[in-house]
PDB file of C-alpha atoms in Angstrom:
ATOM      1  CA  MET A   1       0.000   0.000   0.000  1.00  0.00           C
ATOM      2  CA  ALA A   2       1.083   3.531  -0.732  1.00  0.00           C
ATOM      3  CA  TYR A   3       0.963   6.153   1.972  1.00  0.00           C
ATOM      4  CA  LEU A   4      -0.301   9.702   1.875  1.00  0.00           C
ATOM      5  CA  THR A   5       2.111  12.588   2.169  1.00  0.00           C
ATOM      6  CA  GLN A   6       1.454  14.984   5.046  1.00  0.00           C
ATOM      7  CA  LYS A   7      -0.141  17.445   2.589  1.00  0.00           C
ATOM      8  CA  GLU A   8      -2.405  14.732   1.136  1.00  0.00           C
ATOM      9  CA  PHE A   9      -3.268  13.557   4.637  1.00  0.00           C
ATOM     10  CA  ARG A  10      -4.273  17.094   5.604  1.00  0.00           C
ATOM     11  CA  GLN A  11      -6.465  17.277   2.480  1.00  0.00           C
ATOM     12  CA  ALA A  12      -8.150  14.011   3.492  1.00  0.00           C
ATOM     13  CA  VAL A  13      -8.834  15.286   7.013  1.00  0.00           C
ATOM     14  CA  GLU A  14     -10.139  18.568   5.549  1.00  0.00           C
ATOM     15  CA  LEU A  15     -12.539  16.632   3.304  1.00  0.00           C
ATOM     16  CA  LEU A  16     -13.781  14.558   6.234  1.00  0.00           C
ATOM     17  CA  ALA A  17     -14.204  17.673   8.387  1.00  0.00           C
ATOM     18  CA  ARG A  18     -16.078  19.441   5.599  1.00  0.00           C
ATOM     19  CA  GLU A  19     -18.356  16.428   5.204  1.00  0.00           C
ATOM     20  CA  MET A  20     -18.937  15.674   8.903  1.00  0.00           C
ATOM     21  CA  GLY A  21     -17.973  18.803  10.769  1.00  0.00           C
ATOM     22  CA  LEU A  22     -14.723  19.178  12.673  1.00  0.00           C
ATOM     23  CA  GLN A  23     -15.993  18.323  16.169  1.00  0.00           C
ATOM     24  CA  ARG A  24     -18.063  15.387  14.933  1.00  0.00           C
ATOM     25  CA  LEU A  25     -15.002  14.027  13.137  1.00  0.00           C
ATOM     26  CA  ARG A  26     -12.929  14.406  16.296  1.00  0.00           C
ATOM     27  CA  ASP A  27     -15.667  12.668  18.298  1.00  0.00           C
ATOM     28  CA  GLN A  28     -15.664   9.749  15.840  1.00  0.00           C
ATOM     29  CA  LEU A  29     -11.895   9.437  16.123  1.00  0.00           C
ATOM     30  CA  VAL A  30     -12.065   9.532  19.942  1.00  0.00           C
ATOM     31  CA  ARG A  31     -14.808   6.880  19.957  1.00  0.00           C
ATOM     32  CA  ARG A  32     -12.577   4.647  17.858  1.00  0.00           C
ATOM     33  CA  ASN A  33      -9.619   5.242  20.223  1.00  0.00           C
ATOM     34  CA  GLY A  34      -7.735   7.109  17.500  1.00  0.00           C
ATOM     35  CA  LEU A  35      -7.061  10.146  19.673  1.00  0.00           C
ATOM     36  CA  VAL A  36      -5.728  10.145  23.195  1.00  0.00           C
ATOM     37  CA  SER A  37      -7.147  13.513  24.263  1.00  0.00           C
ATOM     38  CA  ARG A  38     -10.825  14.286  24.712  1.00  0.00           C
ATOM     39  CA  ARG A  39     -10.147  18.015  24.459  1.00  0.00           C
ATOM     40  CA  GLY A  40     -11.727  19.747  21.496  1.00  0.00           C
ATOM     41  CA  VAL A  41      -9.677  20.802  18.507  1.00  0.00           C
ATOM     42  CA  ARG A  42      -9.499  24.321  17.179  1.00  0.00           C
ATOM     43  CA  SER A  43      -8.622  23.637  13.557  1.00  0.00           C
ATOM     44  CA  VAL A  44      -8.390  21.012  10.870  1.00  0.00           C
ATOM     45  CA  GLU A  45      -4.631  21.579  10.781  1.00  0.00           C
ATOM     46  CA  ALA A  46      -4.268  20.785  14.488  1.00  0.00           C
ATOM     47  CA  LEU A  47      -6.385  17.628  14.173  1.00  0.00           C
ATOM     48  CA  SER A  48      -4.561  16.564  11.032  1.00  0.00           C
ATOM     49  CA  ASP A  49      -1.128  17.085  12.567  1.00  0.00           C
ATOM     50  CA  GLN A  50      -2.070  15.212  15.747  1.00  0.00           C
ATOM     51  CA  LEU A  51      -3.548  12.289  13.827  1.00  0.00           C
ATOM     52  CA  TYR A  52      -0.645  12.190  11.383  1.00  0.00           C
ATOM     53  CA  MET A  53       1.895  12.022  14.213  1.00  0.00           C
ATOM     54  CA  LEU A  54      -0.058   9.396  16.172  1.00  0.00           C
ATOM     55  CA  SER A  55      -0.486   7.193  13.115  1.00  0.00           C
ATOM     56  CA  GLY A  56       2.998   7.739  11.724  1.00  0.00           C
ATOM     57  CA  GLY A  57       1.424   8.977   8.515  1.00  0.00           C
ATOM     58  CA  LEU A  58      -0.834   5.882   8.468  1.00  0.00           C
ATOM     59  CA  ARG A  59       2.272   3.675   8.398  1.00  0.00           C
ATOM     60  CA  ARG A  60       1.964   2.346  11.942  1.00  0.00           C
ATOM     61  CA  GLN A  61      -0.500  -0.343  12.993  1.00  0.00           C
ATOM     62  CA  VAL A  62      -2.015   1.710  15.829  1.00  0.00           C
ATOM     63  CA  PRO A  63      -5.530   2.820  16.856  1.00  0.00           C
ATOM     64  CA  ALA A  64      -5.094   6.224  15.151  1.00  0.00           C
ATOM     65  CA  THR A  65      -4.487   4.505  11.808  1.00  0.00           C
ATOM     66  CA  TYR A  66      -7.456   2.175  12.250  1.00  0.00           C
ATOM     67  CA  ALA A  67      -9.677   5.057  13.369  1.00  0.00           C
ATOM     68  CA  PHE A  68      -8.805   7.168  10.326  1.00  0.00           C
ATOM     69  CA  HIS A  69      -9.378   4.287   7.921  1.00  0.00           C
ATOM     70  CA  GLY A  70     -12.632   3.399   9.675  1.00  0.00           C
ATOM     71  CA  VAL A  71     -14.038   6.923   9.441  1.00  0.00           C
ATOM     72  CA  TRP A  72     -12.844   7.289   5.828  1.00  0.00           C
ATOM     73  CA  SER A  73     -14.301   3.930   4.748  1.00  0.00           C
ATOM     74  CA  GLU A  74     -17.601   4.518   6.522  1.00  0.00           C
ATOM     75  CA  MET A  75     -18.044   7.942   4.926  1.00  0.00           C
ATOM     76  CA  LEU A  76     -17.137   6.605   1.498  1.00  0.00           C
ATOM     77  CA  SER A  77     -19.504   3.639   1.791  1.00  0.00           C
ATOM     78  CA  ARG A  78     -22.320   5.974   2.750  1.00  0.00           C
ATOM     79  CA  LYS A  79     -21.671   8.182  -0.272  1.00  0.00           C
ATOM     80  CA  LEU A  80     -21.191   5.283  -2.696  1.00  0.00           C
ATOM     81  CA  GLY A  81     -23.941   2.825  -1.967  1.00  0.00           C
ATOM     82  CA  GLU A  82     -23.867  -0.918  -2.604  1.00  0.00           C
ATOM     83  CA  GLU A  83     -24.036  -1.159  -6.418  1.00  0.00           C
ATOM     84  CA  PRO A  84     -21.125   1.185  -7.184  1.00  0.00           C
ATOM     85  CA  GLU A  85     -19.015  -0.649  -4.577  1.00  0.00           C
ATOM     86  CA  LYS A  86     -19.527  -3.912  -6.483  1.00  0.00           C
ATOM     87  CA  GLU A  87     -18.643  -2.189  -9.754  1.00  0.00           C
ATOM     88  CA  LEU A  88     -15.499  -0.730  -8.167  1.00  0.00           C
ATOM     89  CA  GLU A  89     -14.444  -4.193  -6.966  1.00  0.00           C
ATOM     90  CA  LYS A  90     -14.606  -5.492 -10.555  1.00  0.00           C
ATOM     91  CA  LEU A  91     -12.638  -2.490 -11.812  1.00  0.00           C
ATOM     92  CA  ALA A  92     -10.047  -3.004  -9.053  1.00  0.00           C
ATOM     93  CA  GLU A  93      -9.540  -6.541 -10.360  1.00  0.00           C
ATOM     94  CA  ARG A  94      -8.788  -5.078 -13.813  1.00  0.00           C
ATOM     95  CA  ILE A  95      -6.220  -2.770 -12.219  1.00  0.00           C
ATOM     96  CA  ASN A  96      -4.625  -5.647 -10.305  1.00  0.00           C
ATOM     97  CA  GLU A  97      -4.321  -7.701 -13.507  1.00  0.00           C
ATOM     98  CA  CYS A  98      -1.878  -5.047 -14.764  1.00  0.00           C
ATOM     99  CA  LEU A  99       0.450  -5.536 -11.794  1.00  0.00           C
ATOM    100  CA  SER A 100       3.157  -8.110 -11.253  1.00  0.00           C
ATOM    101  CA  PRO A 101       3.298 -10.240  -8.091  1.00  0.00           C
ATOM    102  CA  SER A 102       5.818  -7.690  -6.751  1.00  0.00           C
ATOM    103  CA  GLU A 103       3.177  -4.957  -7.304  1.00  0.00           C
ATOM    104  CA  GLU A 104       5.023  -3.274 -10.165  1.00  0.00           C
ATOM    105  CA  VAL A 105       3.276  -2.182 -13.366  1.00  0.00           C
ATOM    106  CA  ILE A 106       3.637  -4.779 -16.125  1.00  0.00           C
ATOM    107  CA  ARG A 107       5.102  -2.728 -18.974  1.00  0.00           C
ATOM    108  CA  GLU A 108       2.976  -4.406 -21.660  1.00  0.00           C
ATOM    109  CA  LYS A 109      -0.173  -3.627 -19.681  1.00  0.00           C
ATOM    110  CA  ALA A 110       0.494   0.065 -18.985  1.00  0.00           C
ATOM    111  CA  GLY A 111      -2.232   1.132 -21.437  1.00  0.00           C
ATOM    112  CA  ALA A 112      -4.735  -1.277 -19.917  1.00  0.00           C
ATOM    113  CA  LEU A 113      -3.804   0.010 -16.469  1.00  0.00           C
ATOM    114  CA  GLU A 114      -4.479   3.596 -17.505  1.00  0.00           C
ATOM    115  CA  LYS A 115      -7.884   2.608 -18.915  1.00  0.00           C
ATOM    116  CA  ALA A 116      -8.755   0.637 -15.782  1.00  0.00           C
ATOM    117  CA  LEU A 117      -7.698   3.544 -13.544  1.00  0.00           C
ATOM    118  CA  ALA A 118      -9.748   5.938 -15.670  1.00  0.00           C
ATOM    119  CA  ALA A 119     -12.836   3.721 -15.412  1.00  0.00           C
ATOM    120  CA  TYR A 120     -12.369   3.259 -11.655  1.00  0.00           C
ATOM    121  CA  GLY A 121     -11.805   6.984 -11.195  1.00  0.00           C
ATOM    122  CA  ALA A 122     -14.843   7.903 -13.291  1.00  0.00           C
ATOM    123  CA  VAL A 123     -17.184   5.746 -11.199  1.00  0.00           C
ATOM    124  CA  LEU A 124     -15.716   7.025  -7.960  1.00  0.00           C
ATOM    125  CA  ARG A 125     -15.624  10.664  -9.101  1.00  0.00           C
ATOM    126  CA  ALA A 126     -19.265  10.546 -10.197  1.00  0.00           C
ATOM    127  CA  ARG A 127     -20.394   9.390  -6.751  1.00  0.00           C
ATOM    128  CA  VAL A 128     -18.039  11.129  -4.316  1.00  0.00           C
ATOM    129  CA  GLY A 129     -16.352  13.964  -6.239  1.00  0.00           C
ATOM    130  CA  GLY A 130     -12.878  14.368  -7.647  1.00  0.00           C
ATOM    131  CA  ASP A 131     -11.016  15.197  -4.446  1.00  0.00           C
ATOM    132  CA  PHE A 132     -12.400  12.203  -2.538  1.00  0.00           C
ATOM    133  CA  ALA A 133     -11.816   9.967  -5.559  1.00  0.00           C
ATOM    134  CA  TYR A 134      -8.178  11.007  -5.938  1.00  0.00           C
ATOM    135  CA  LEU A 135      -7.333  10.574  -2.252  1.00  0.00           C
ATOM    136  CA  ASP A 136      -9.225   7.289  -1.953  1.00  0.00           C
ATOM    137  CA  MET A 137      -7.391   5.891  -4.942  1.00  0.00           C
ATOM    138  CA  LEU A 138      -4.078   6.950  -3.369  1.00  0.00           C
ATOM    139  CA  LEU A 139      -5.041   5.298  -0.082  1.00  0.00           C
ATOM    140  CA  LYS A 140      -5.762   2.014  -1.853  1.00  0.00           C
ATOM    141  CA  ALA A 141      -2.955   2.106  -4.414  1.00  0.00           C
ATOM    142  CA  VAL A 142       0.261   0.146  -4.378  1.00  0.00           C
ATOM    143  CA  PRO A 143       3.338   2.430  -4.541  1.00  0.00           C
ATOM    144  CA  ALA A 144       3.794   2.086  -8.340  1.00  0.00           C
ATOM    145  CA  VAL A 145       0.184   3.093  -9.023  1.00  0.00           C
ATOM    146  CA  ALA A 146       0.303   5.893  -6.444  1.00  0.00           C
ATOM    147  CA  GLU A 147       3.379   7.287  -8.184  1.00  0.00           C
ATOM    148  CA  LEU A 148       1.480   7.275 -11.482  1.00  0.00           C
ATOM    149  CA  LEU A 149      -1.554   8.966  -9.870  1.00  0.00           C
ATOM    150  CA  ARG A 150       0.626  11.639  -8.266  1.00  0.00           C
ATOM    151  CA  ALA A 151       2.337  12.345 -11.583  1.00  0.00           C
ATOM    152  CA  LYS A 152      -0.771  12.459 -13.777  1.00  0.00           C
ATOM    153  CA  GLY A 153      -3.858  12.530 -11.555  1.00  0.00           C
ATOM    154  CA  ILE A 154      -6.719  10.176 -12.351  1.00  0.00           C
ATOM    155  CA  PRO A 155      -6.566   9.341 -16.069  1.00  0.00           C
ATOM    156  CA  GLU A 156      -9.521  10.699 -17.980  1.00  0.00           C
ATOM    157  CA  THR A 157     -11.916   8.608 -19.997  1.00  0.00           C
ATOM    158  CA  GLY A 158     -13.040   9.734 -23.447  1.00  0.00           C
ATOM    159  CA  GLU A 159     -16.246  11.246 -22.110  1.00  0.00           C
ATOM    160  CA  ASP A 160     -14.411  13.220 -19.400  1.00  0.00           C
ATOM    161  CA  ARG A 161     -11.907  14.942 -21.691  1.00  0.00           C
ATOM    162  CA  GLY A 162     -13.807  18.229 -22.065  1.00  0.00           C
ATOM    163  CA  GLU A 163     -14.102  18.859 -18.341  1.00  0.00           C
ATOM    164  CA  GLY A 164     -11.504  19.880 -15.756  1.00  0.00           C
ATOM    165  CA  SER A 165     -10.876  17.050 -13.344  1.00  0.00           C
ATOM    166  CA  ALA A 166     -10.807  17.976  -9.674  1.00  0.00           C
ATOM    167  CA  ALA A 167      -8.522  14.998  -9.141  1.00  0.00           C
ATOM    168  CA  ALA A 168      -6.044  16.240 -11.706  1.00  0.00           C
ATOM    169  CA  GLU A 169      -6.155  19.667 -10.057  1.00  0.00           C
ATOM    170  CA  ALA A 170      -5.536  18.052  -6.649  1.00  0.00           C
ATOM    171  CA  ALA A 171      -2.531  16.121  -7.939  1.00  0.00           C
ATOM    172  CA  PRO A 172       0.784  17.787  -7.199  1.00  0.00           C
ATOM    173  CA  LYS A 173       2.436  19.369 -10.237  1.00  0.00           C
TER     174      LYS A 173
END
């Protein structure tokens, strides 16, 4: 699995706070034992920094990491619904078919990988928005795919080409 940079992590916490409200998000994290302090937080930055440090940037197997992933997954499931989740599972299989056992991109399947990522991103973007889609794909990606996403954003499908992609805008330049 790839890991979010501190900037990407802050964006993810900002999206959750925008969706749920800052104090409600903090309460969810406390309930899941992700935070050690019951004191309120004053800003998204403070919450993000605290959670990032406790979880080691989501690299450590600790309650803060599990709490973040739990809140993220729950919010995403609520926004997606059951049918799109099944469709995304099938598209994820297409993505995985383009990867070697060592989780590297198979050179001959790079085009198929881009198409599979575009299809996955289109379904996700349509249901949850470009920013959520980009960050969720990064959270689930193996390092080789995350590197590709960071470099190019979510590949566009033919029908998306005329529109600006929020995911591409969110990707670092």
